[in-house]
Amino acid sequence: PGSGKTRVLTYRIAYLIAALGVKPYHILAVTFTNKAAREMENRVAELLGGEANGLWLGTFHAICGRILRREAAHLPIDHNYVIFDDDDQFSLVKRVIKEQRINDRDYRPRKVLDKISAAKNDLLSPDEFPILSTRDNTIQRIYQYYQNYLVSSNAVDFDDMLLYTARLLEENQALRQKYAKRFQYILVDEFQDTNKAQYILLYHLASYHQNIFVVGDEDQSIYRWRGADYRNVQRFEKDFPDMQKILLEQNYRSTQTILDAAVAVIDENTNRTKKDLFSKRSKGQKITVHEAQDDQEEAAYVVDTIARQVMQGSAKESDFAIMYRTN
C-alpha cells in the first residue's frame, strides 16, 4: 500500500482519453468497492474536466448488473430481476433447510450458504457441485432448492451476477464478441482479490483485443476466505504470455524502516513477485516489539507508552492508533 497503484490506473484512463483520443465508450474499468469506484470516477473526471461520458467504471457486480439487464433474454430470469442481499439469502437457505426437514444444527445456514457461494465463485451449478461425502449430497440438495427458489422469484444473489455473466460470455460466442470488441481497453484495480468467476469474466472480455491492464499485489491478497484466489496472477501470466510486468517499488507512504520490516516478513512467502521496496522519506523511528505476559500487562504497556509521550509533550493522544486482531 502506498506505491501509487490506483493513481497509475486513473492516470492511464485519463491518458487514453485525453492523449490518445480513445472514446470513453471503449474503456472498461473495474474495482472492488462502491467507494473505490466513486473515488476513481471523481479522480478521472477531475483529470479530464468531466469528459468521460460513456466510460464503464464500477464494481464487478455493477458491471455484471448492466450486462445482465441488457442480455436477460439469454437467462432464466427477466431484466426486472431483484437482487437478494445477505439477509435474504440467509432467510432463503433457512427456509429450504426447514422445508426439507434437515437438521439445522448439523447444517448451519451460514455454513451452507458459504459452501454455495464458494461453488458459484468456482462457476459450479447445483448439478456440478462436487460430491465427496454424504454431507455434500445434502448441501447439493439445499443448493438446488435454493437456486430454484431464486429463479422462481425472478431473483439473483450477488454470486449469481458473476456466475451468469461469466457463463454467458463463455457459452455465447456472439455475446462474447459483442462485449469483447467494444471494450478495447480493460483496466482492473486490486487484481489480487479476484476470484475464479471474476477472472473468467475478464478473460473473455479481453479475448478480442487482448488489451488488459491489471494492478495488484499478491502480497496484499488477504481475502481468500471470501473466494479471492492469488493464483489468478499466475493464470494471467500464462494466459497473456506477451504481457509486460511493471514493478512499483517506490513507496510514498511509509518510512524505509517500515518497508524493510514488511519485506522481511513477506519474503518468507512462496509464489510471489520479489520486490525491492524503497522510500525517499526518512528511515524513520525504529520498531519496538514488546512481548507482554498477558492481556492486562499488554493494555498497561500501551496506556503507559501513550501517557508518557503525552506528558512529555512529544505527542498528542490523537497521534496514536491501537490495532488489534479480533473483537
Coordinates of C-alpha atoms in Angstrom, one line a residue:
P1 CA 0.0 0.0 0.0
G2 CA 1.2 3.5 -0.8
S3 CA 3.0 2.7 -4.0
G4 CA 0.5 4.6 -6.3
K5 CA -1.3 1.6 -7.9
T6 CA -4.7 3.3 -8.1
R7 CA -3.1 6.5 -9.2
V8 CA -1.4 4.7 -12.1
L9 CA -4.7 3.2 -13.2
T10 CA -6.7 6.5 -13.1
Y11 CA -3.9 8.4 -14.9
R12 CA -3.9 5.7 -17.6
I13 CA -7.6 6.1 -18.2
A14 CA -7.2 9.9 -18.5
Y15 CA -4.2 9.4 -20.8
L16 CA -6.1 7.0 -23.1
I17 CA -8.9 9.6 -23.5
A18 CA -7.0 12.9 -23.5
A19 CA -3.7 12.0 -25.2
L20 CA -4.6 9.0 -27.4
G21 CA -8.2 10.0 -28.3
V22 CA -9.8 6.8 -27.2
K23 CA -13.5 7.1 -26.8
P24 CA -14.6 6.5 -23.2
Y25 CA -17.2 4.1 -24.6
H26 CA -14.4 1.7 -25.4
I27 CA -12.9 1.6 -21.9
L28 CA -13.9 -0.6 -19.0
A29 CA -12.5 0.0 -15.6
V30 CA -13.3 -2.4 -12.7
T31 CA -12.7 -2.1 -9.0
F32 CA -14.0 -3.9 -5.9
T33 CA -16.0 -1.5 -3.7
N34 CA -18.5 1.2 -4.5
K35 CA -16.4 3.7 -2.5
A36 CA -13.3 2.9 -4.6
A37 CA -15.3 3.2 -7.8
R38 CA -16.7 6.6 -6.8
E39 CA -13.2 7.8 -5.9
M40 CA -11.8 6.6 -9.1
E41 CA -14.6 8.2 -11.1
N42 CA -14.1 11.5 -9.3
R43 CA -10.4 11.4 -10.0
V44 CA -10.8 10.6 -13.7
A45 CA -13.4 13.4 -14.0
E46 CA -11.1 15.8 -12.3
L47 CA -8.2 15.0 -14.6
L48 CA -10.4 15.3 -17.7
G49 CA -12.6 18.2 -16.7
G50 CA -15.6 15.8 -16.7
E51 CA -15.1 14.5 -20.2
A52 CA -15.6 10.8 -19.6
N53 CA -19.2 10.2 -20.8
G54 CA -19.8 6.5 -21.8
L55 CA -16.9 5.2 -19.7
W56 CA -17.9 1.9 -18.0
L57 CA -16.4 2.3 -14.5
G58 CA -17.7 0.4 -11.5
T59 CA -17.5 -2.7 -9.3
F60 CA -17.6 -6.2 -10.8
H61 CA -21.2 -6.6 -9.6
A62 CA -22.3 -3.2 -11.1
I63 CA -20.7 -4.1 -14.4
C64 CA -22.3 -7.5 -14.4
G65 CA -25.6 -6.0 -13.5
R66 CA -25.5 -3.7 -16.6
I67 CA -24.7 -6.7 -18.8
L68 CA -27.4 -9.0 -17.3
R69 CA -30.2 -6.5 -17.6
R70 CA -29.3 -6.0 -21.3
E71 CA -29.0 -9.7 -22.0
A72 CA -31.8 -11.1 -19.8
A73 CA -33.3 -12.9 -22.9
H74 CA -30.5 -15.4 -22.5
L75 CA -31.1 -16.0 -18.8
P76 CA -33.7 -18.0 -16.7
I77 CA -34.8 -14.6 -15.2
D78 CA -36.0 -11.4 -16.9
H79 CA -34.5 -7.9 -16.9
N80 CA -36.6 -6.8 -13.9
Y81 CA -34.8 -9.3 -11.6
V82 CA -34.3 -8.4 -7.9
I83 CA -31.0 -8.8 -6.0
F84 CA -31.1 -10.8 -2.8
D85 CA -28.9 -9.3 -0.2
D86 CA -27.1 -11.2 2.6
D87 CA -30.2 -11.3 4.9
D88 CA -32.4 -12.5 2.0
Q89 CA -30.0 -15.3 1.2
F90 CA -29.7 -16.4 4.8
S91 CA -33.5 -16.5 5.2
L92 CA -33.9 -18.5 2.0
V93 CA -31.4 -21.1 3.0
K94 CA -33.1 -21.4 6.4
R95 CA -36.4 -21.9 4.7
V96 CA -35.0 -24.6 2.4
I97 CA -33.4 -26.4 5.3
K98 CA -36.7 -26.3 7.3
E99 CA -38.9 -27.4 4.3
Q100 CA -36.5 -30.3 3.5
R101 CA -36.6 -31.3 7.2
I102 CA -32.9 -31.1 7.5
N103 CA -31.4 -30.7 11.0
D104 CA -30.2 -27.1 11.1
R105 CA -27.7 -28.0 13.9
D106 CA -25.9 -30.3 11.5
Y107 CA -26.3 -28.0 8.6
R108 CA -25.9 -24.4 9.9
P109 CA -27.5 -22.0 7.3
R110 CA -24.4 -19.7 7.3
K111 CA -22.0 -22.6 6.7
V112 CA -24.2 -24.0 3.9
L113 CA -24.5 -20.5 2.3
D114 CA -20.7 -20.2 2.4
K115 CA -20.4 -23.6 0.5
I116 CA -23.0 -22.4 -2.1
S117 CA -21.1 -19.1 -2.5
A118 CA -17.8 -20.9 -2.9
A119 CA -19.3 -23.2 -5.6
K120 CA -20.7 -20.3 -7.5
N121 CA -17.4 -18.5 -7.3
D122 CA -15.9 -21.6 -9.0
L123 CA -18.7 -21.4 -11.6
L124 CA -20.3 -24.6 -10.4
S125 CA -24.1 -25.1 -10.8
P126 CA -26.0 -27.4 -8.4
D127 CA -25.6 -30.2 -10.9
E128 CA -21.8 -29.7 -10.9
F129 CA -21.4 -29.4 -7.1
P130 CA -18.6 -31.8 -6.1
I131 CA -19.8 -34.8 -4.0
L132 CA -17.1 -36.2 -1.7
S133 CA -19.3 -37.3 1.1
T134 CA -23.0 -37.8 2.2
R135 CA -22.8 -34.3 3.7
D136 CA -22.0 -32.9 0.3
N137 CA -25.1 -34.7 -1.1
T138 CA -27.3 -32.8 1.4
I139 CA -25.6 -29.5 0.6
Q140 CA -26.1 -30.1 -3.1
R141 CA -29.8 -30.7 -2.5
I142 CA -30.1 -27.5 -0.5
Y143 CA -28.2 -25.6 -3.2
Q144 CA -30.6 -27.0 -5.9
Y145 CA -33.8 -25.9 -4.0
Y146 CA -32.2 -22.6 -3.1
Q147 CA -31.4 -21.9 -6.7
N148 CA -34.9 -23.0 -7.9
Y149 CA -36.4 -20.5 -5.4
L150 CA -34.2 -17.7 -6.7
V151 CA -35.2 -18.3 -10.3
S152 CA -38.9 -18.7 -9.5
S153 CA -38.7 -15.4 -7.6
N154 CA -37.0 -13.7 -10.6
A155 CA -34.1 -13.0 -8.3
V156 CA -30.3 -13.4 -8.2
D157 CA -27.8 -13.3 -5.3
F158 CA -24.5 -11.4 -5.7
D159 CA -22.6 -14.6 -6.7
D160 CA -25.2 -15.2 -9.5
M161 CA -24.4 -11.9 -11.0
L162 CA -20.8 -13.0 -11.6
L163 CA -21.7 -16.6 -12.5
Y164 CA -24.4 -15.7 -15.0
T165 CA -22.3 -13.1 -16.7
A166 CA -19.2 -15.4 -16.9
R167 CA -21.2 -18.2 -18.2
L168 CA -23.0 -16.0 -20.8
L169 CA -19.6 -14.9 -22.2
E170 CA -18.2 -18.4 -22.1
E171 CA -21.1 -20.1 -23.8
N172 CA -22.4 -17.5 -26.2
Q173 CA -19.9 -16.6 -28.8
A174 CA -21.9 -13.7 -30.3
L175 CA -22.3 -12.0 -27.0
R176 CA -18.7 -12.6 -26.1
Q177 CA -17.7 -10.9 -29.4
K178 CA -20.1 -8.1 -28.8
Y179 CA -18.6 -7.0 -25.5
A180 CA -15.0 -8.1 -26.2
K181 CA -15.0 -5.9 -29.4
R182 CA -16.5 -3.0 -27.6
F183 CA -14.0 -2.8 -24.7
Q184 CA -10.7 -2.0 -26.4
Y185 CA -9.1 -1.2 -23.0
I186 CA -9.8 -3.1 -19.8
L187 CA -8.4 -1.9 -16.5
V188 CA -8.7 -3.7 -13.2
D189 CA -7.8 -2.5 -9.7
E190 CA -7.0 -4.8 -6.7
F191 CA -6.5 -7.7 -9.1
Q192 CA -5.2 -10.0 -6.3
D193 CA -8.7 -10.0 -4.8
T194 CA -10.4 -11.5 -7.8
N195 CA -12.0 -15.0 -7.6
K196 CA -12.2 -17.6 -10.4
A197 CA -15.6 -16.3 -11.7
Q198 CA -14.2 -12.7 -12.0
Y199 CA -11.1 -13.9 -13.7
I200 CA -13.0 -15.9 -16.3
L201 CA -15.2 -12.9 -16.9
L202 CA -12.2 -10.6 -17.5
Y203 CA -10.5 -13.3 -19.7
H204 CA -13.5 -13.4 -22.0
L205 CA -14.0 -9.6 -22.1
A206 CA -10.3 -9.3 -23.1
S207 CA -10.5 -12.1 -25.7
Y208 CA -10.7 -9.9 -28.8
H209 CA -8.3 -7.0 -28.2
Q210 CA -6.1 -8.8 -25.7
N211 CA -5.6 -5.4 -24.1
I212 CA -6.0 -5.8 -20.3
F213 CA -4.2 -3.8 -17.7
V214 CA -4.3 -5.1 -14.1
V215 CA -3.0 -3.5 -10.9
G216 CA -2.4 -5.8 -8.0
D217 CA 0.0 -7.3 -5.4
E218 CA 0.0 -10.9 -4.3
D219 CA 1.4 -9.7 -1.0
Q220 CA -1.9 -8.0 -0.3
S221 CA -4.1 -11.0 -1.1
I222 CA -5.9 -11.3 2.2
Y223 CA -9.5 -12.3 1.1
R224 CA -9.1 -16.0 0.4
W225 CA -11.9 -16.6 2.9
R226 CA -14.1 -14.6 0.5
G227 CA -13.1 -16.6 -2.5
A228 CA -10.1 -14.4 -3.7
D229 CA -7.5 -16.5 -5.5
Y230 CA -4.0 -15.2 -5.7
R231 CA -3.3 -17.8 -8.4
N232 CA -5.2 -15.5 -10.8
V233 CA -1.9 -13.6 -11.0
Q234 CA -0.2 -16.8 -12.3
R235 CA -3.1 -17.5 -14.6
F236 CA -2.8 -14.1 -16.0
E237 CA 0.9 -14.5 -16.8
K238 CA 0.1 -17.9 -18.5
D239 CA -3.0 -16.7 -20.5
F240 CA -1.3 -13.4 -21.7
P241 CA 2.3 -14.5 -22.4
D242 CA 3.1 -11.2 -24.1
M243 CA 2.3 -9.2 -21.0
Q244 CA 4.7 -6.7 -19.6
K245 CA 5.2 -6.5 -15.8
I246 CA 6.0 -3.2 -14.2
L247 CA 7.0 -3.1 -10.6
L248 CA 6.0 -0.1 -8.5
E249 CA 8.8 -0.3 -5.9
Q250 CA 8.9 3.2 -4.6
N251 CA 6.6 3.8 -1.6
Y252 CA 5.2 7.2 -0.9
R253 CA 3.5 6.5 2.4
S254 CA 5.9 4.6 4.6
T255 CA 9.4 5.1 6.0
Q256 CA 12.2 2.7 5.0
T257 CA 12.2 1.1 8.4
I258 CA 8.5 0.0 7.9
L259 CA 9.2 -1.2 4.4
D260 CA 12.2 -3.3 5.5
A261 CA 10.2 -4.9 8.3
A262 CA 7.3 -5.7 5.9
V263 CA 9.7 -7.2 3.3
A264 CA 11.4 -9.3 6.0
V265 CA 8.0 -10.9 6.9
I266 CA 6.5 -11.3 3.4
D267 CA 9.8 -12.6 1.8
E268 CA 9.1 -15.9 3.6
N269 CA 6.0 -16.5 1.3
T270 CA 6.3 -18.5 -1.9
N271 CA 4.5 -17.8 -5.2
R272 CA 5.1 -14.1 -5.0
T273 CA 6.8 -11.5 -7.1
K274 CA 10.0 -10.3 -5.4
K275 CA 10.1 -6.5 -4.9
D276 CA 12.8 -4.2 -3.6
L277 CA 10.7 -1.6 -1.8
F278 CA 12.3 1.8 -1.1
S279 CA 11.2 5.2 0.1
K280 CA 12.6 8.7 -0.2
R281 CA 11.2 9.5 3.2
S282 CA 13.5 9.3 6.2
K283 CA 14.5 6.0 7.7
G284 CA 12.0 6.7 10.5
Q285 CA 11.8 5.5 14.0
K286 CA 12.8 2.0 14.9
I287 CA 10.1 -0.5 15.6
T288 CA 9.7 -1.6 19.2
V289 CA 8.5 -5.1 19.9
H290 CA 7.1 -5.7 23.4
E291 CA 6.1 -9.2 24.5
A292 CA 3.6 -9.0 27.3
Q293 CA 2.8 -11.8 29.8
D294 CA -1.0 -11.4 29.4
D295 CA -3.7 -9.0 28.1
Q296 CA -3.6 -6.9 31.3
E297 CA 0.1 -6.2 31.0
E298 CA -0.3 -5.6 27.3
A299 CA -3.0 -2.9 28.0
A300 CA -0.9 -1.3 30.8
Y301 CA 2.1 -1.1 28.4
V302 CA 0.0 0.6 25.7
V303 CA -1.5 3.1 28.2
D304 CA 1.8 3.9 29.9
T305 CA 3.5 4.5 26.5
I306 CA 0.8 6.9 25.4
A307 CA 0.6 8.7 28.8
R308 CA 4.4 9.2 28.9
Q309 CA 4.7 10.7 25.5
V310 CA 1.6 13.0 26.1
M311 CA 3.1 14.1 29.4
Q312 CA 6.5 14.8 27.8
G313 CA 4.7 16.9 25.1
S314 CA 6.2 14.8 22.3
A315 CA 2.8 13.6 21.1
K316 CA -1.0 14.2 21.4
E317 CA -3.5 11.5 22.2
S318 CA -4.9 11.8 18.7
D319 CA -1.5 10.8 17.2
F320 CA -1.9 7.2 18.4
A321 CA -3.8 4.3 16.8
I322 CA -4.2 1.0 18.6
M323 CA -4.8 -2.1 16.3
Y324 CA -5.9 -5.5 17.5
R325 CA -6.7 -8.7 15.6
T326 CA -10.3 -9.6 16.6
N327 CA -13.1 -8.3 18.7

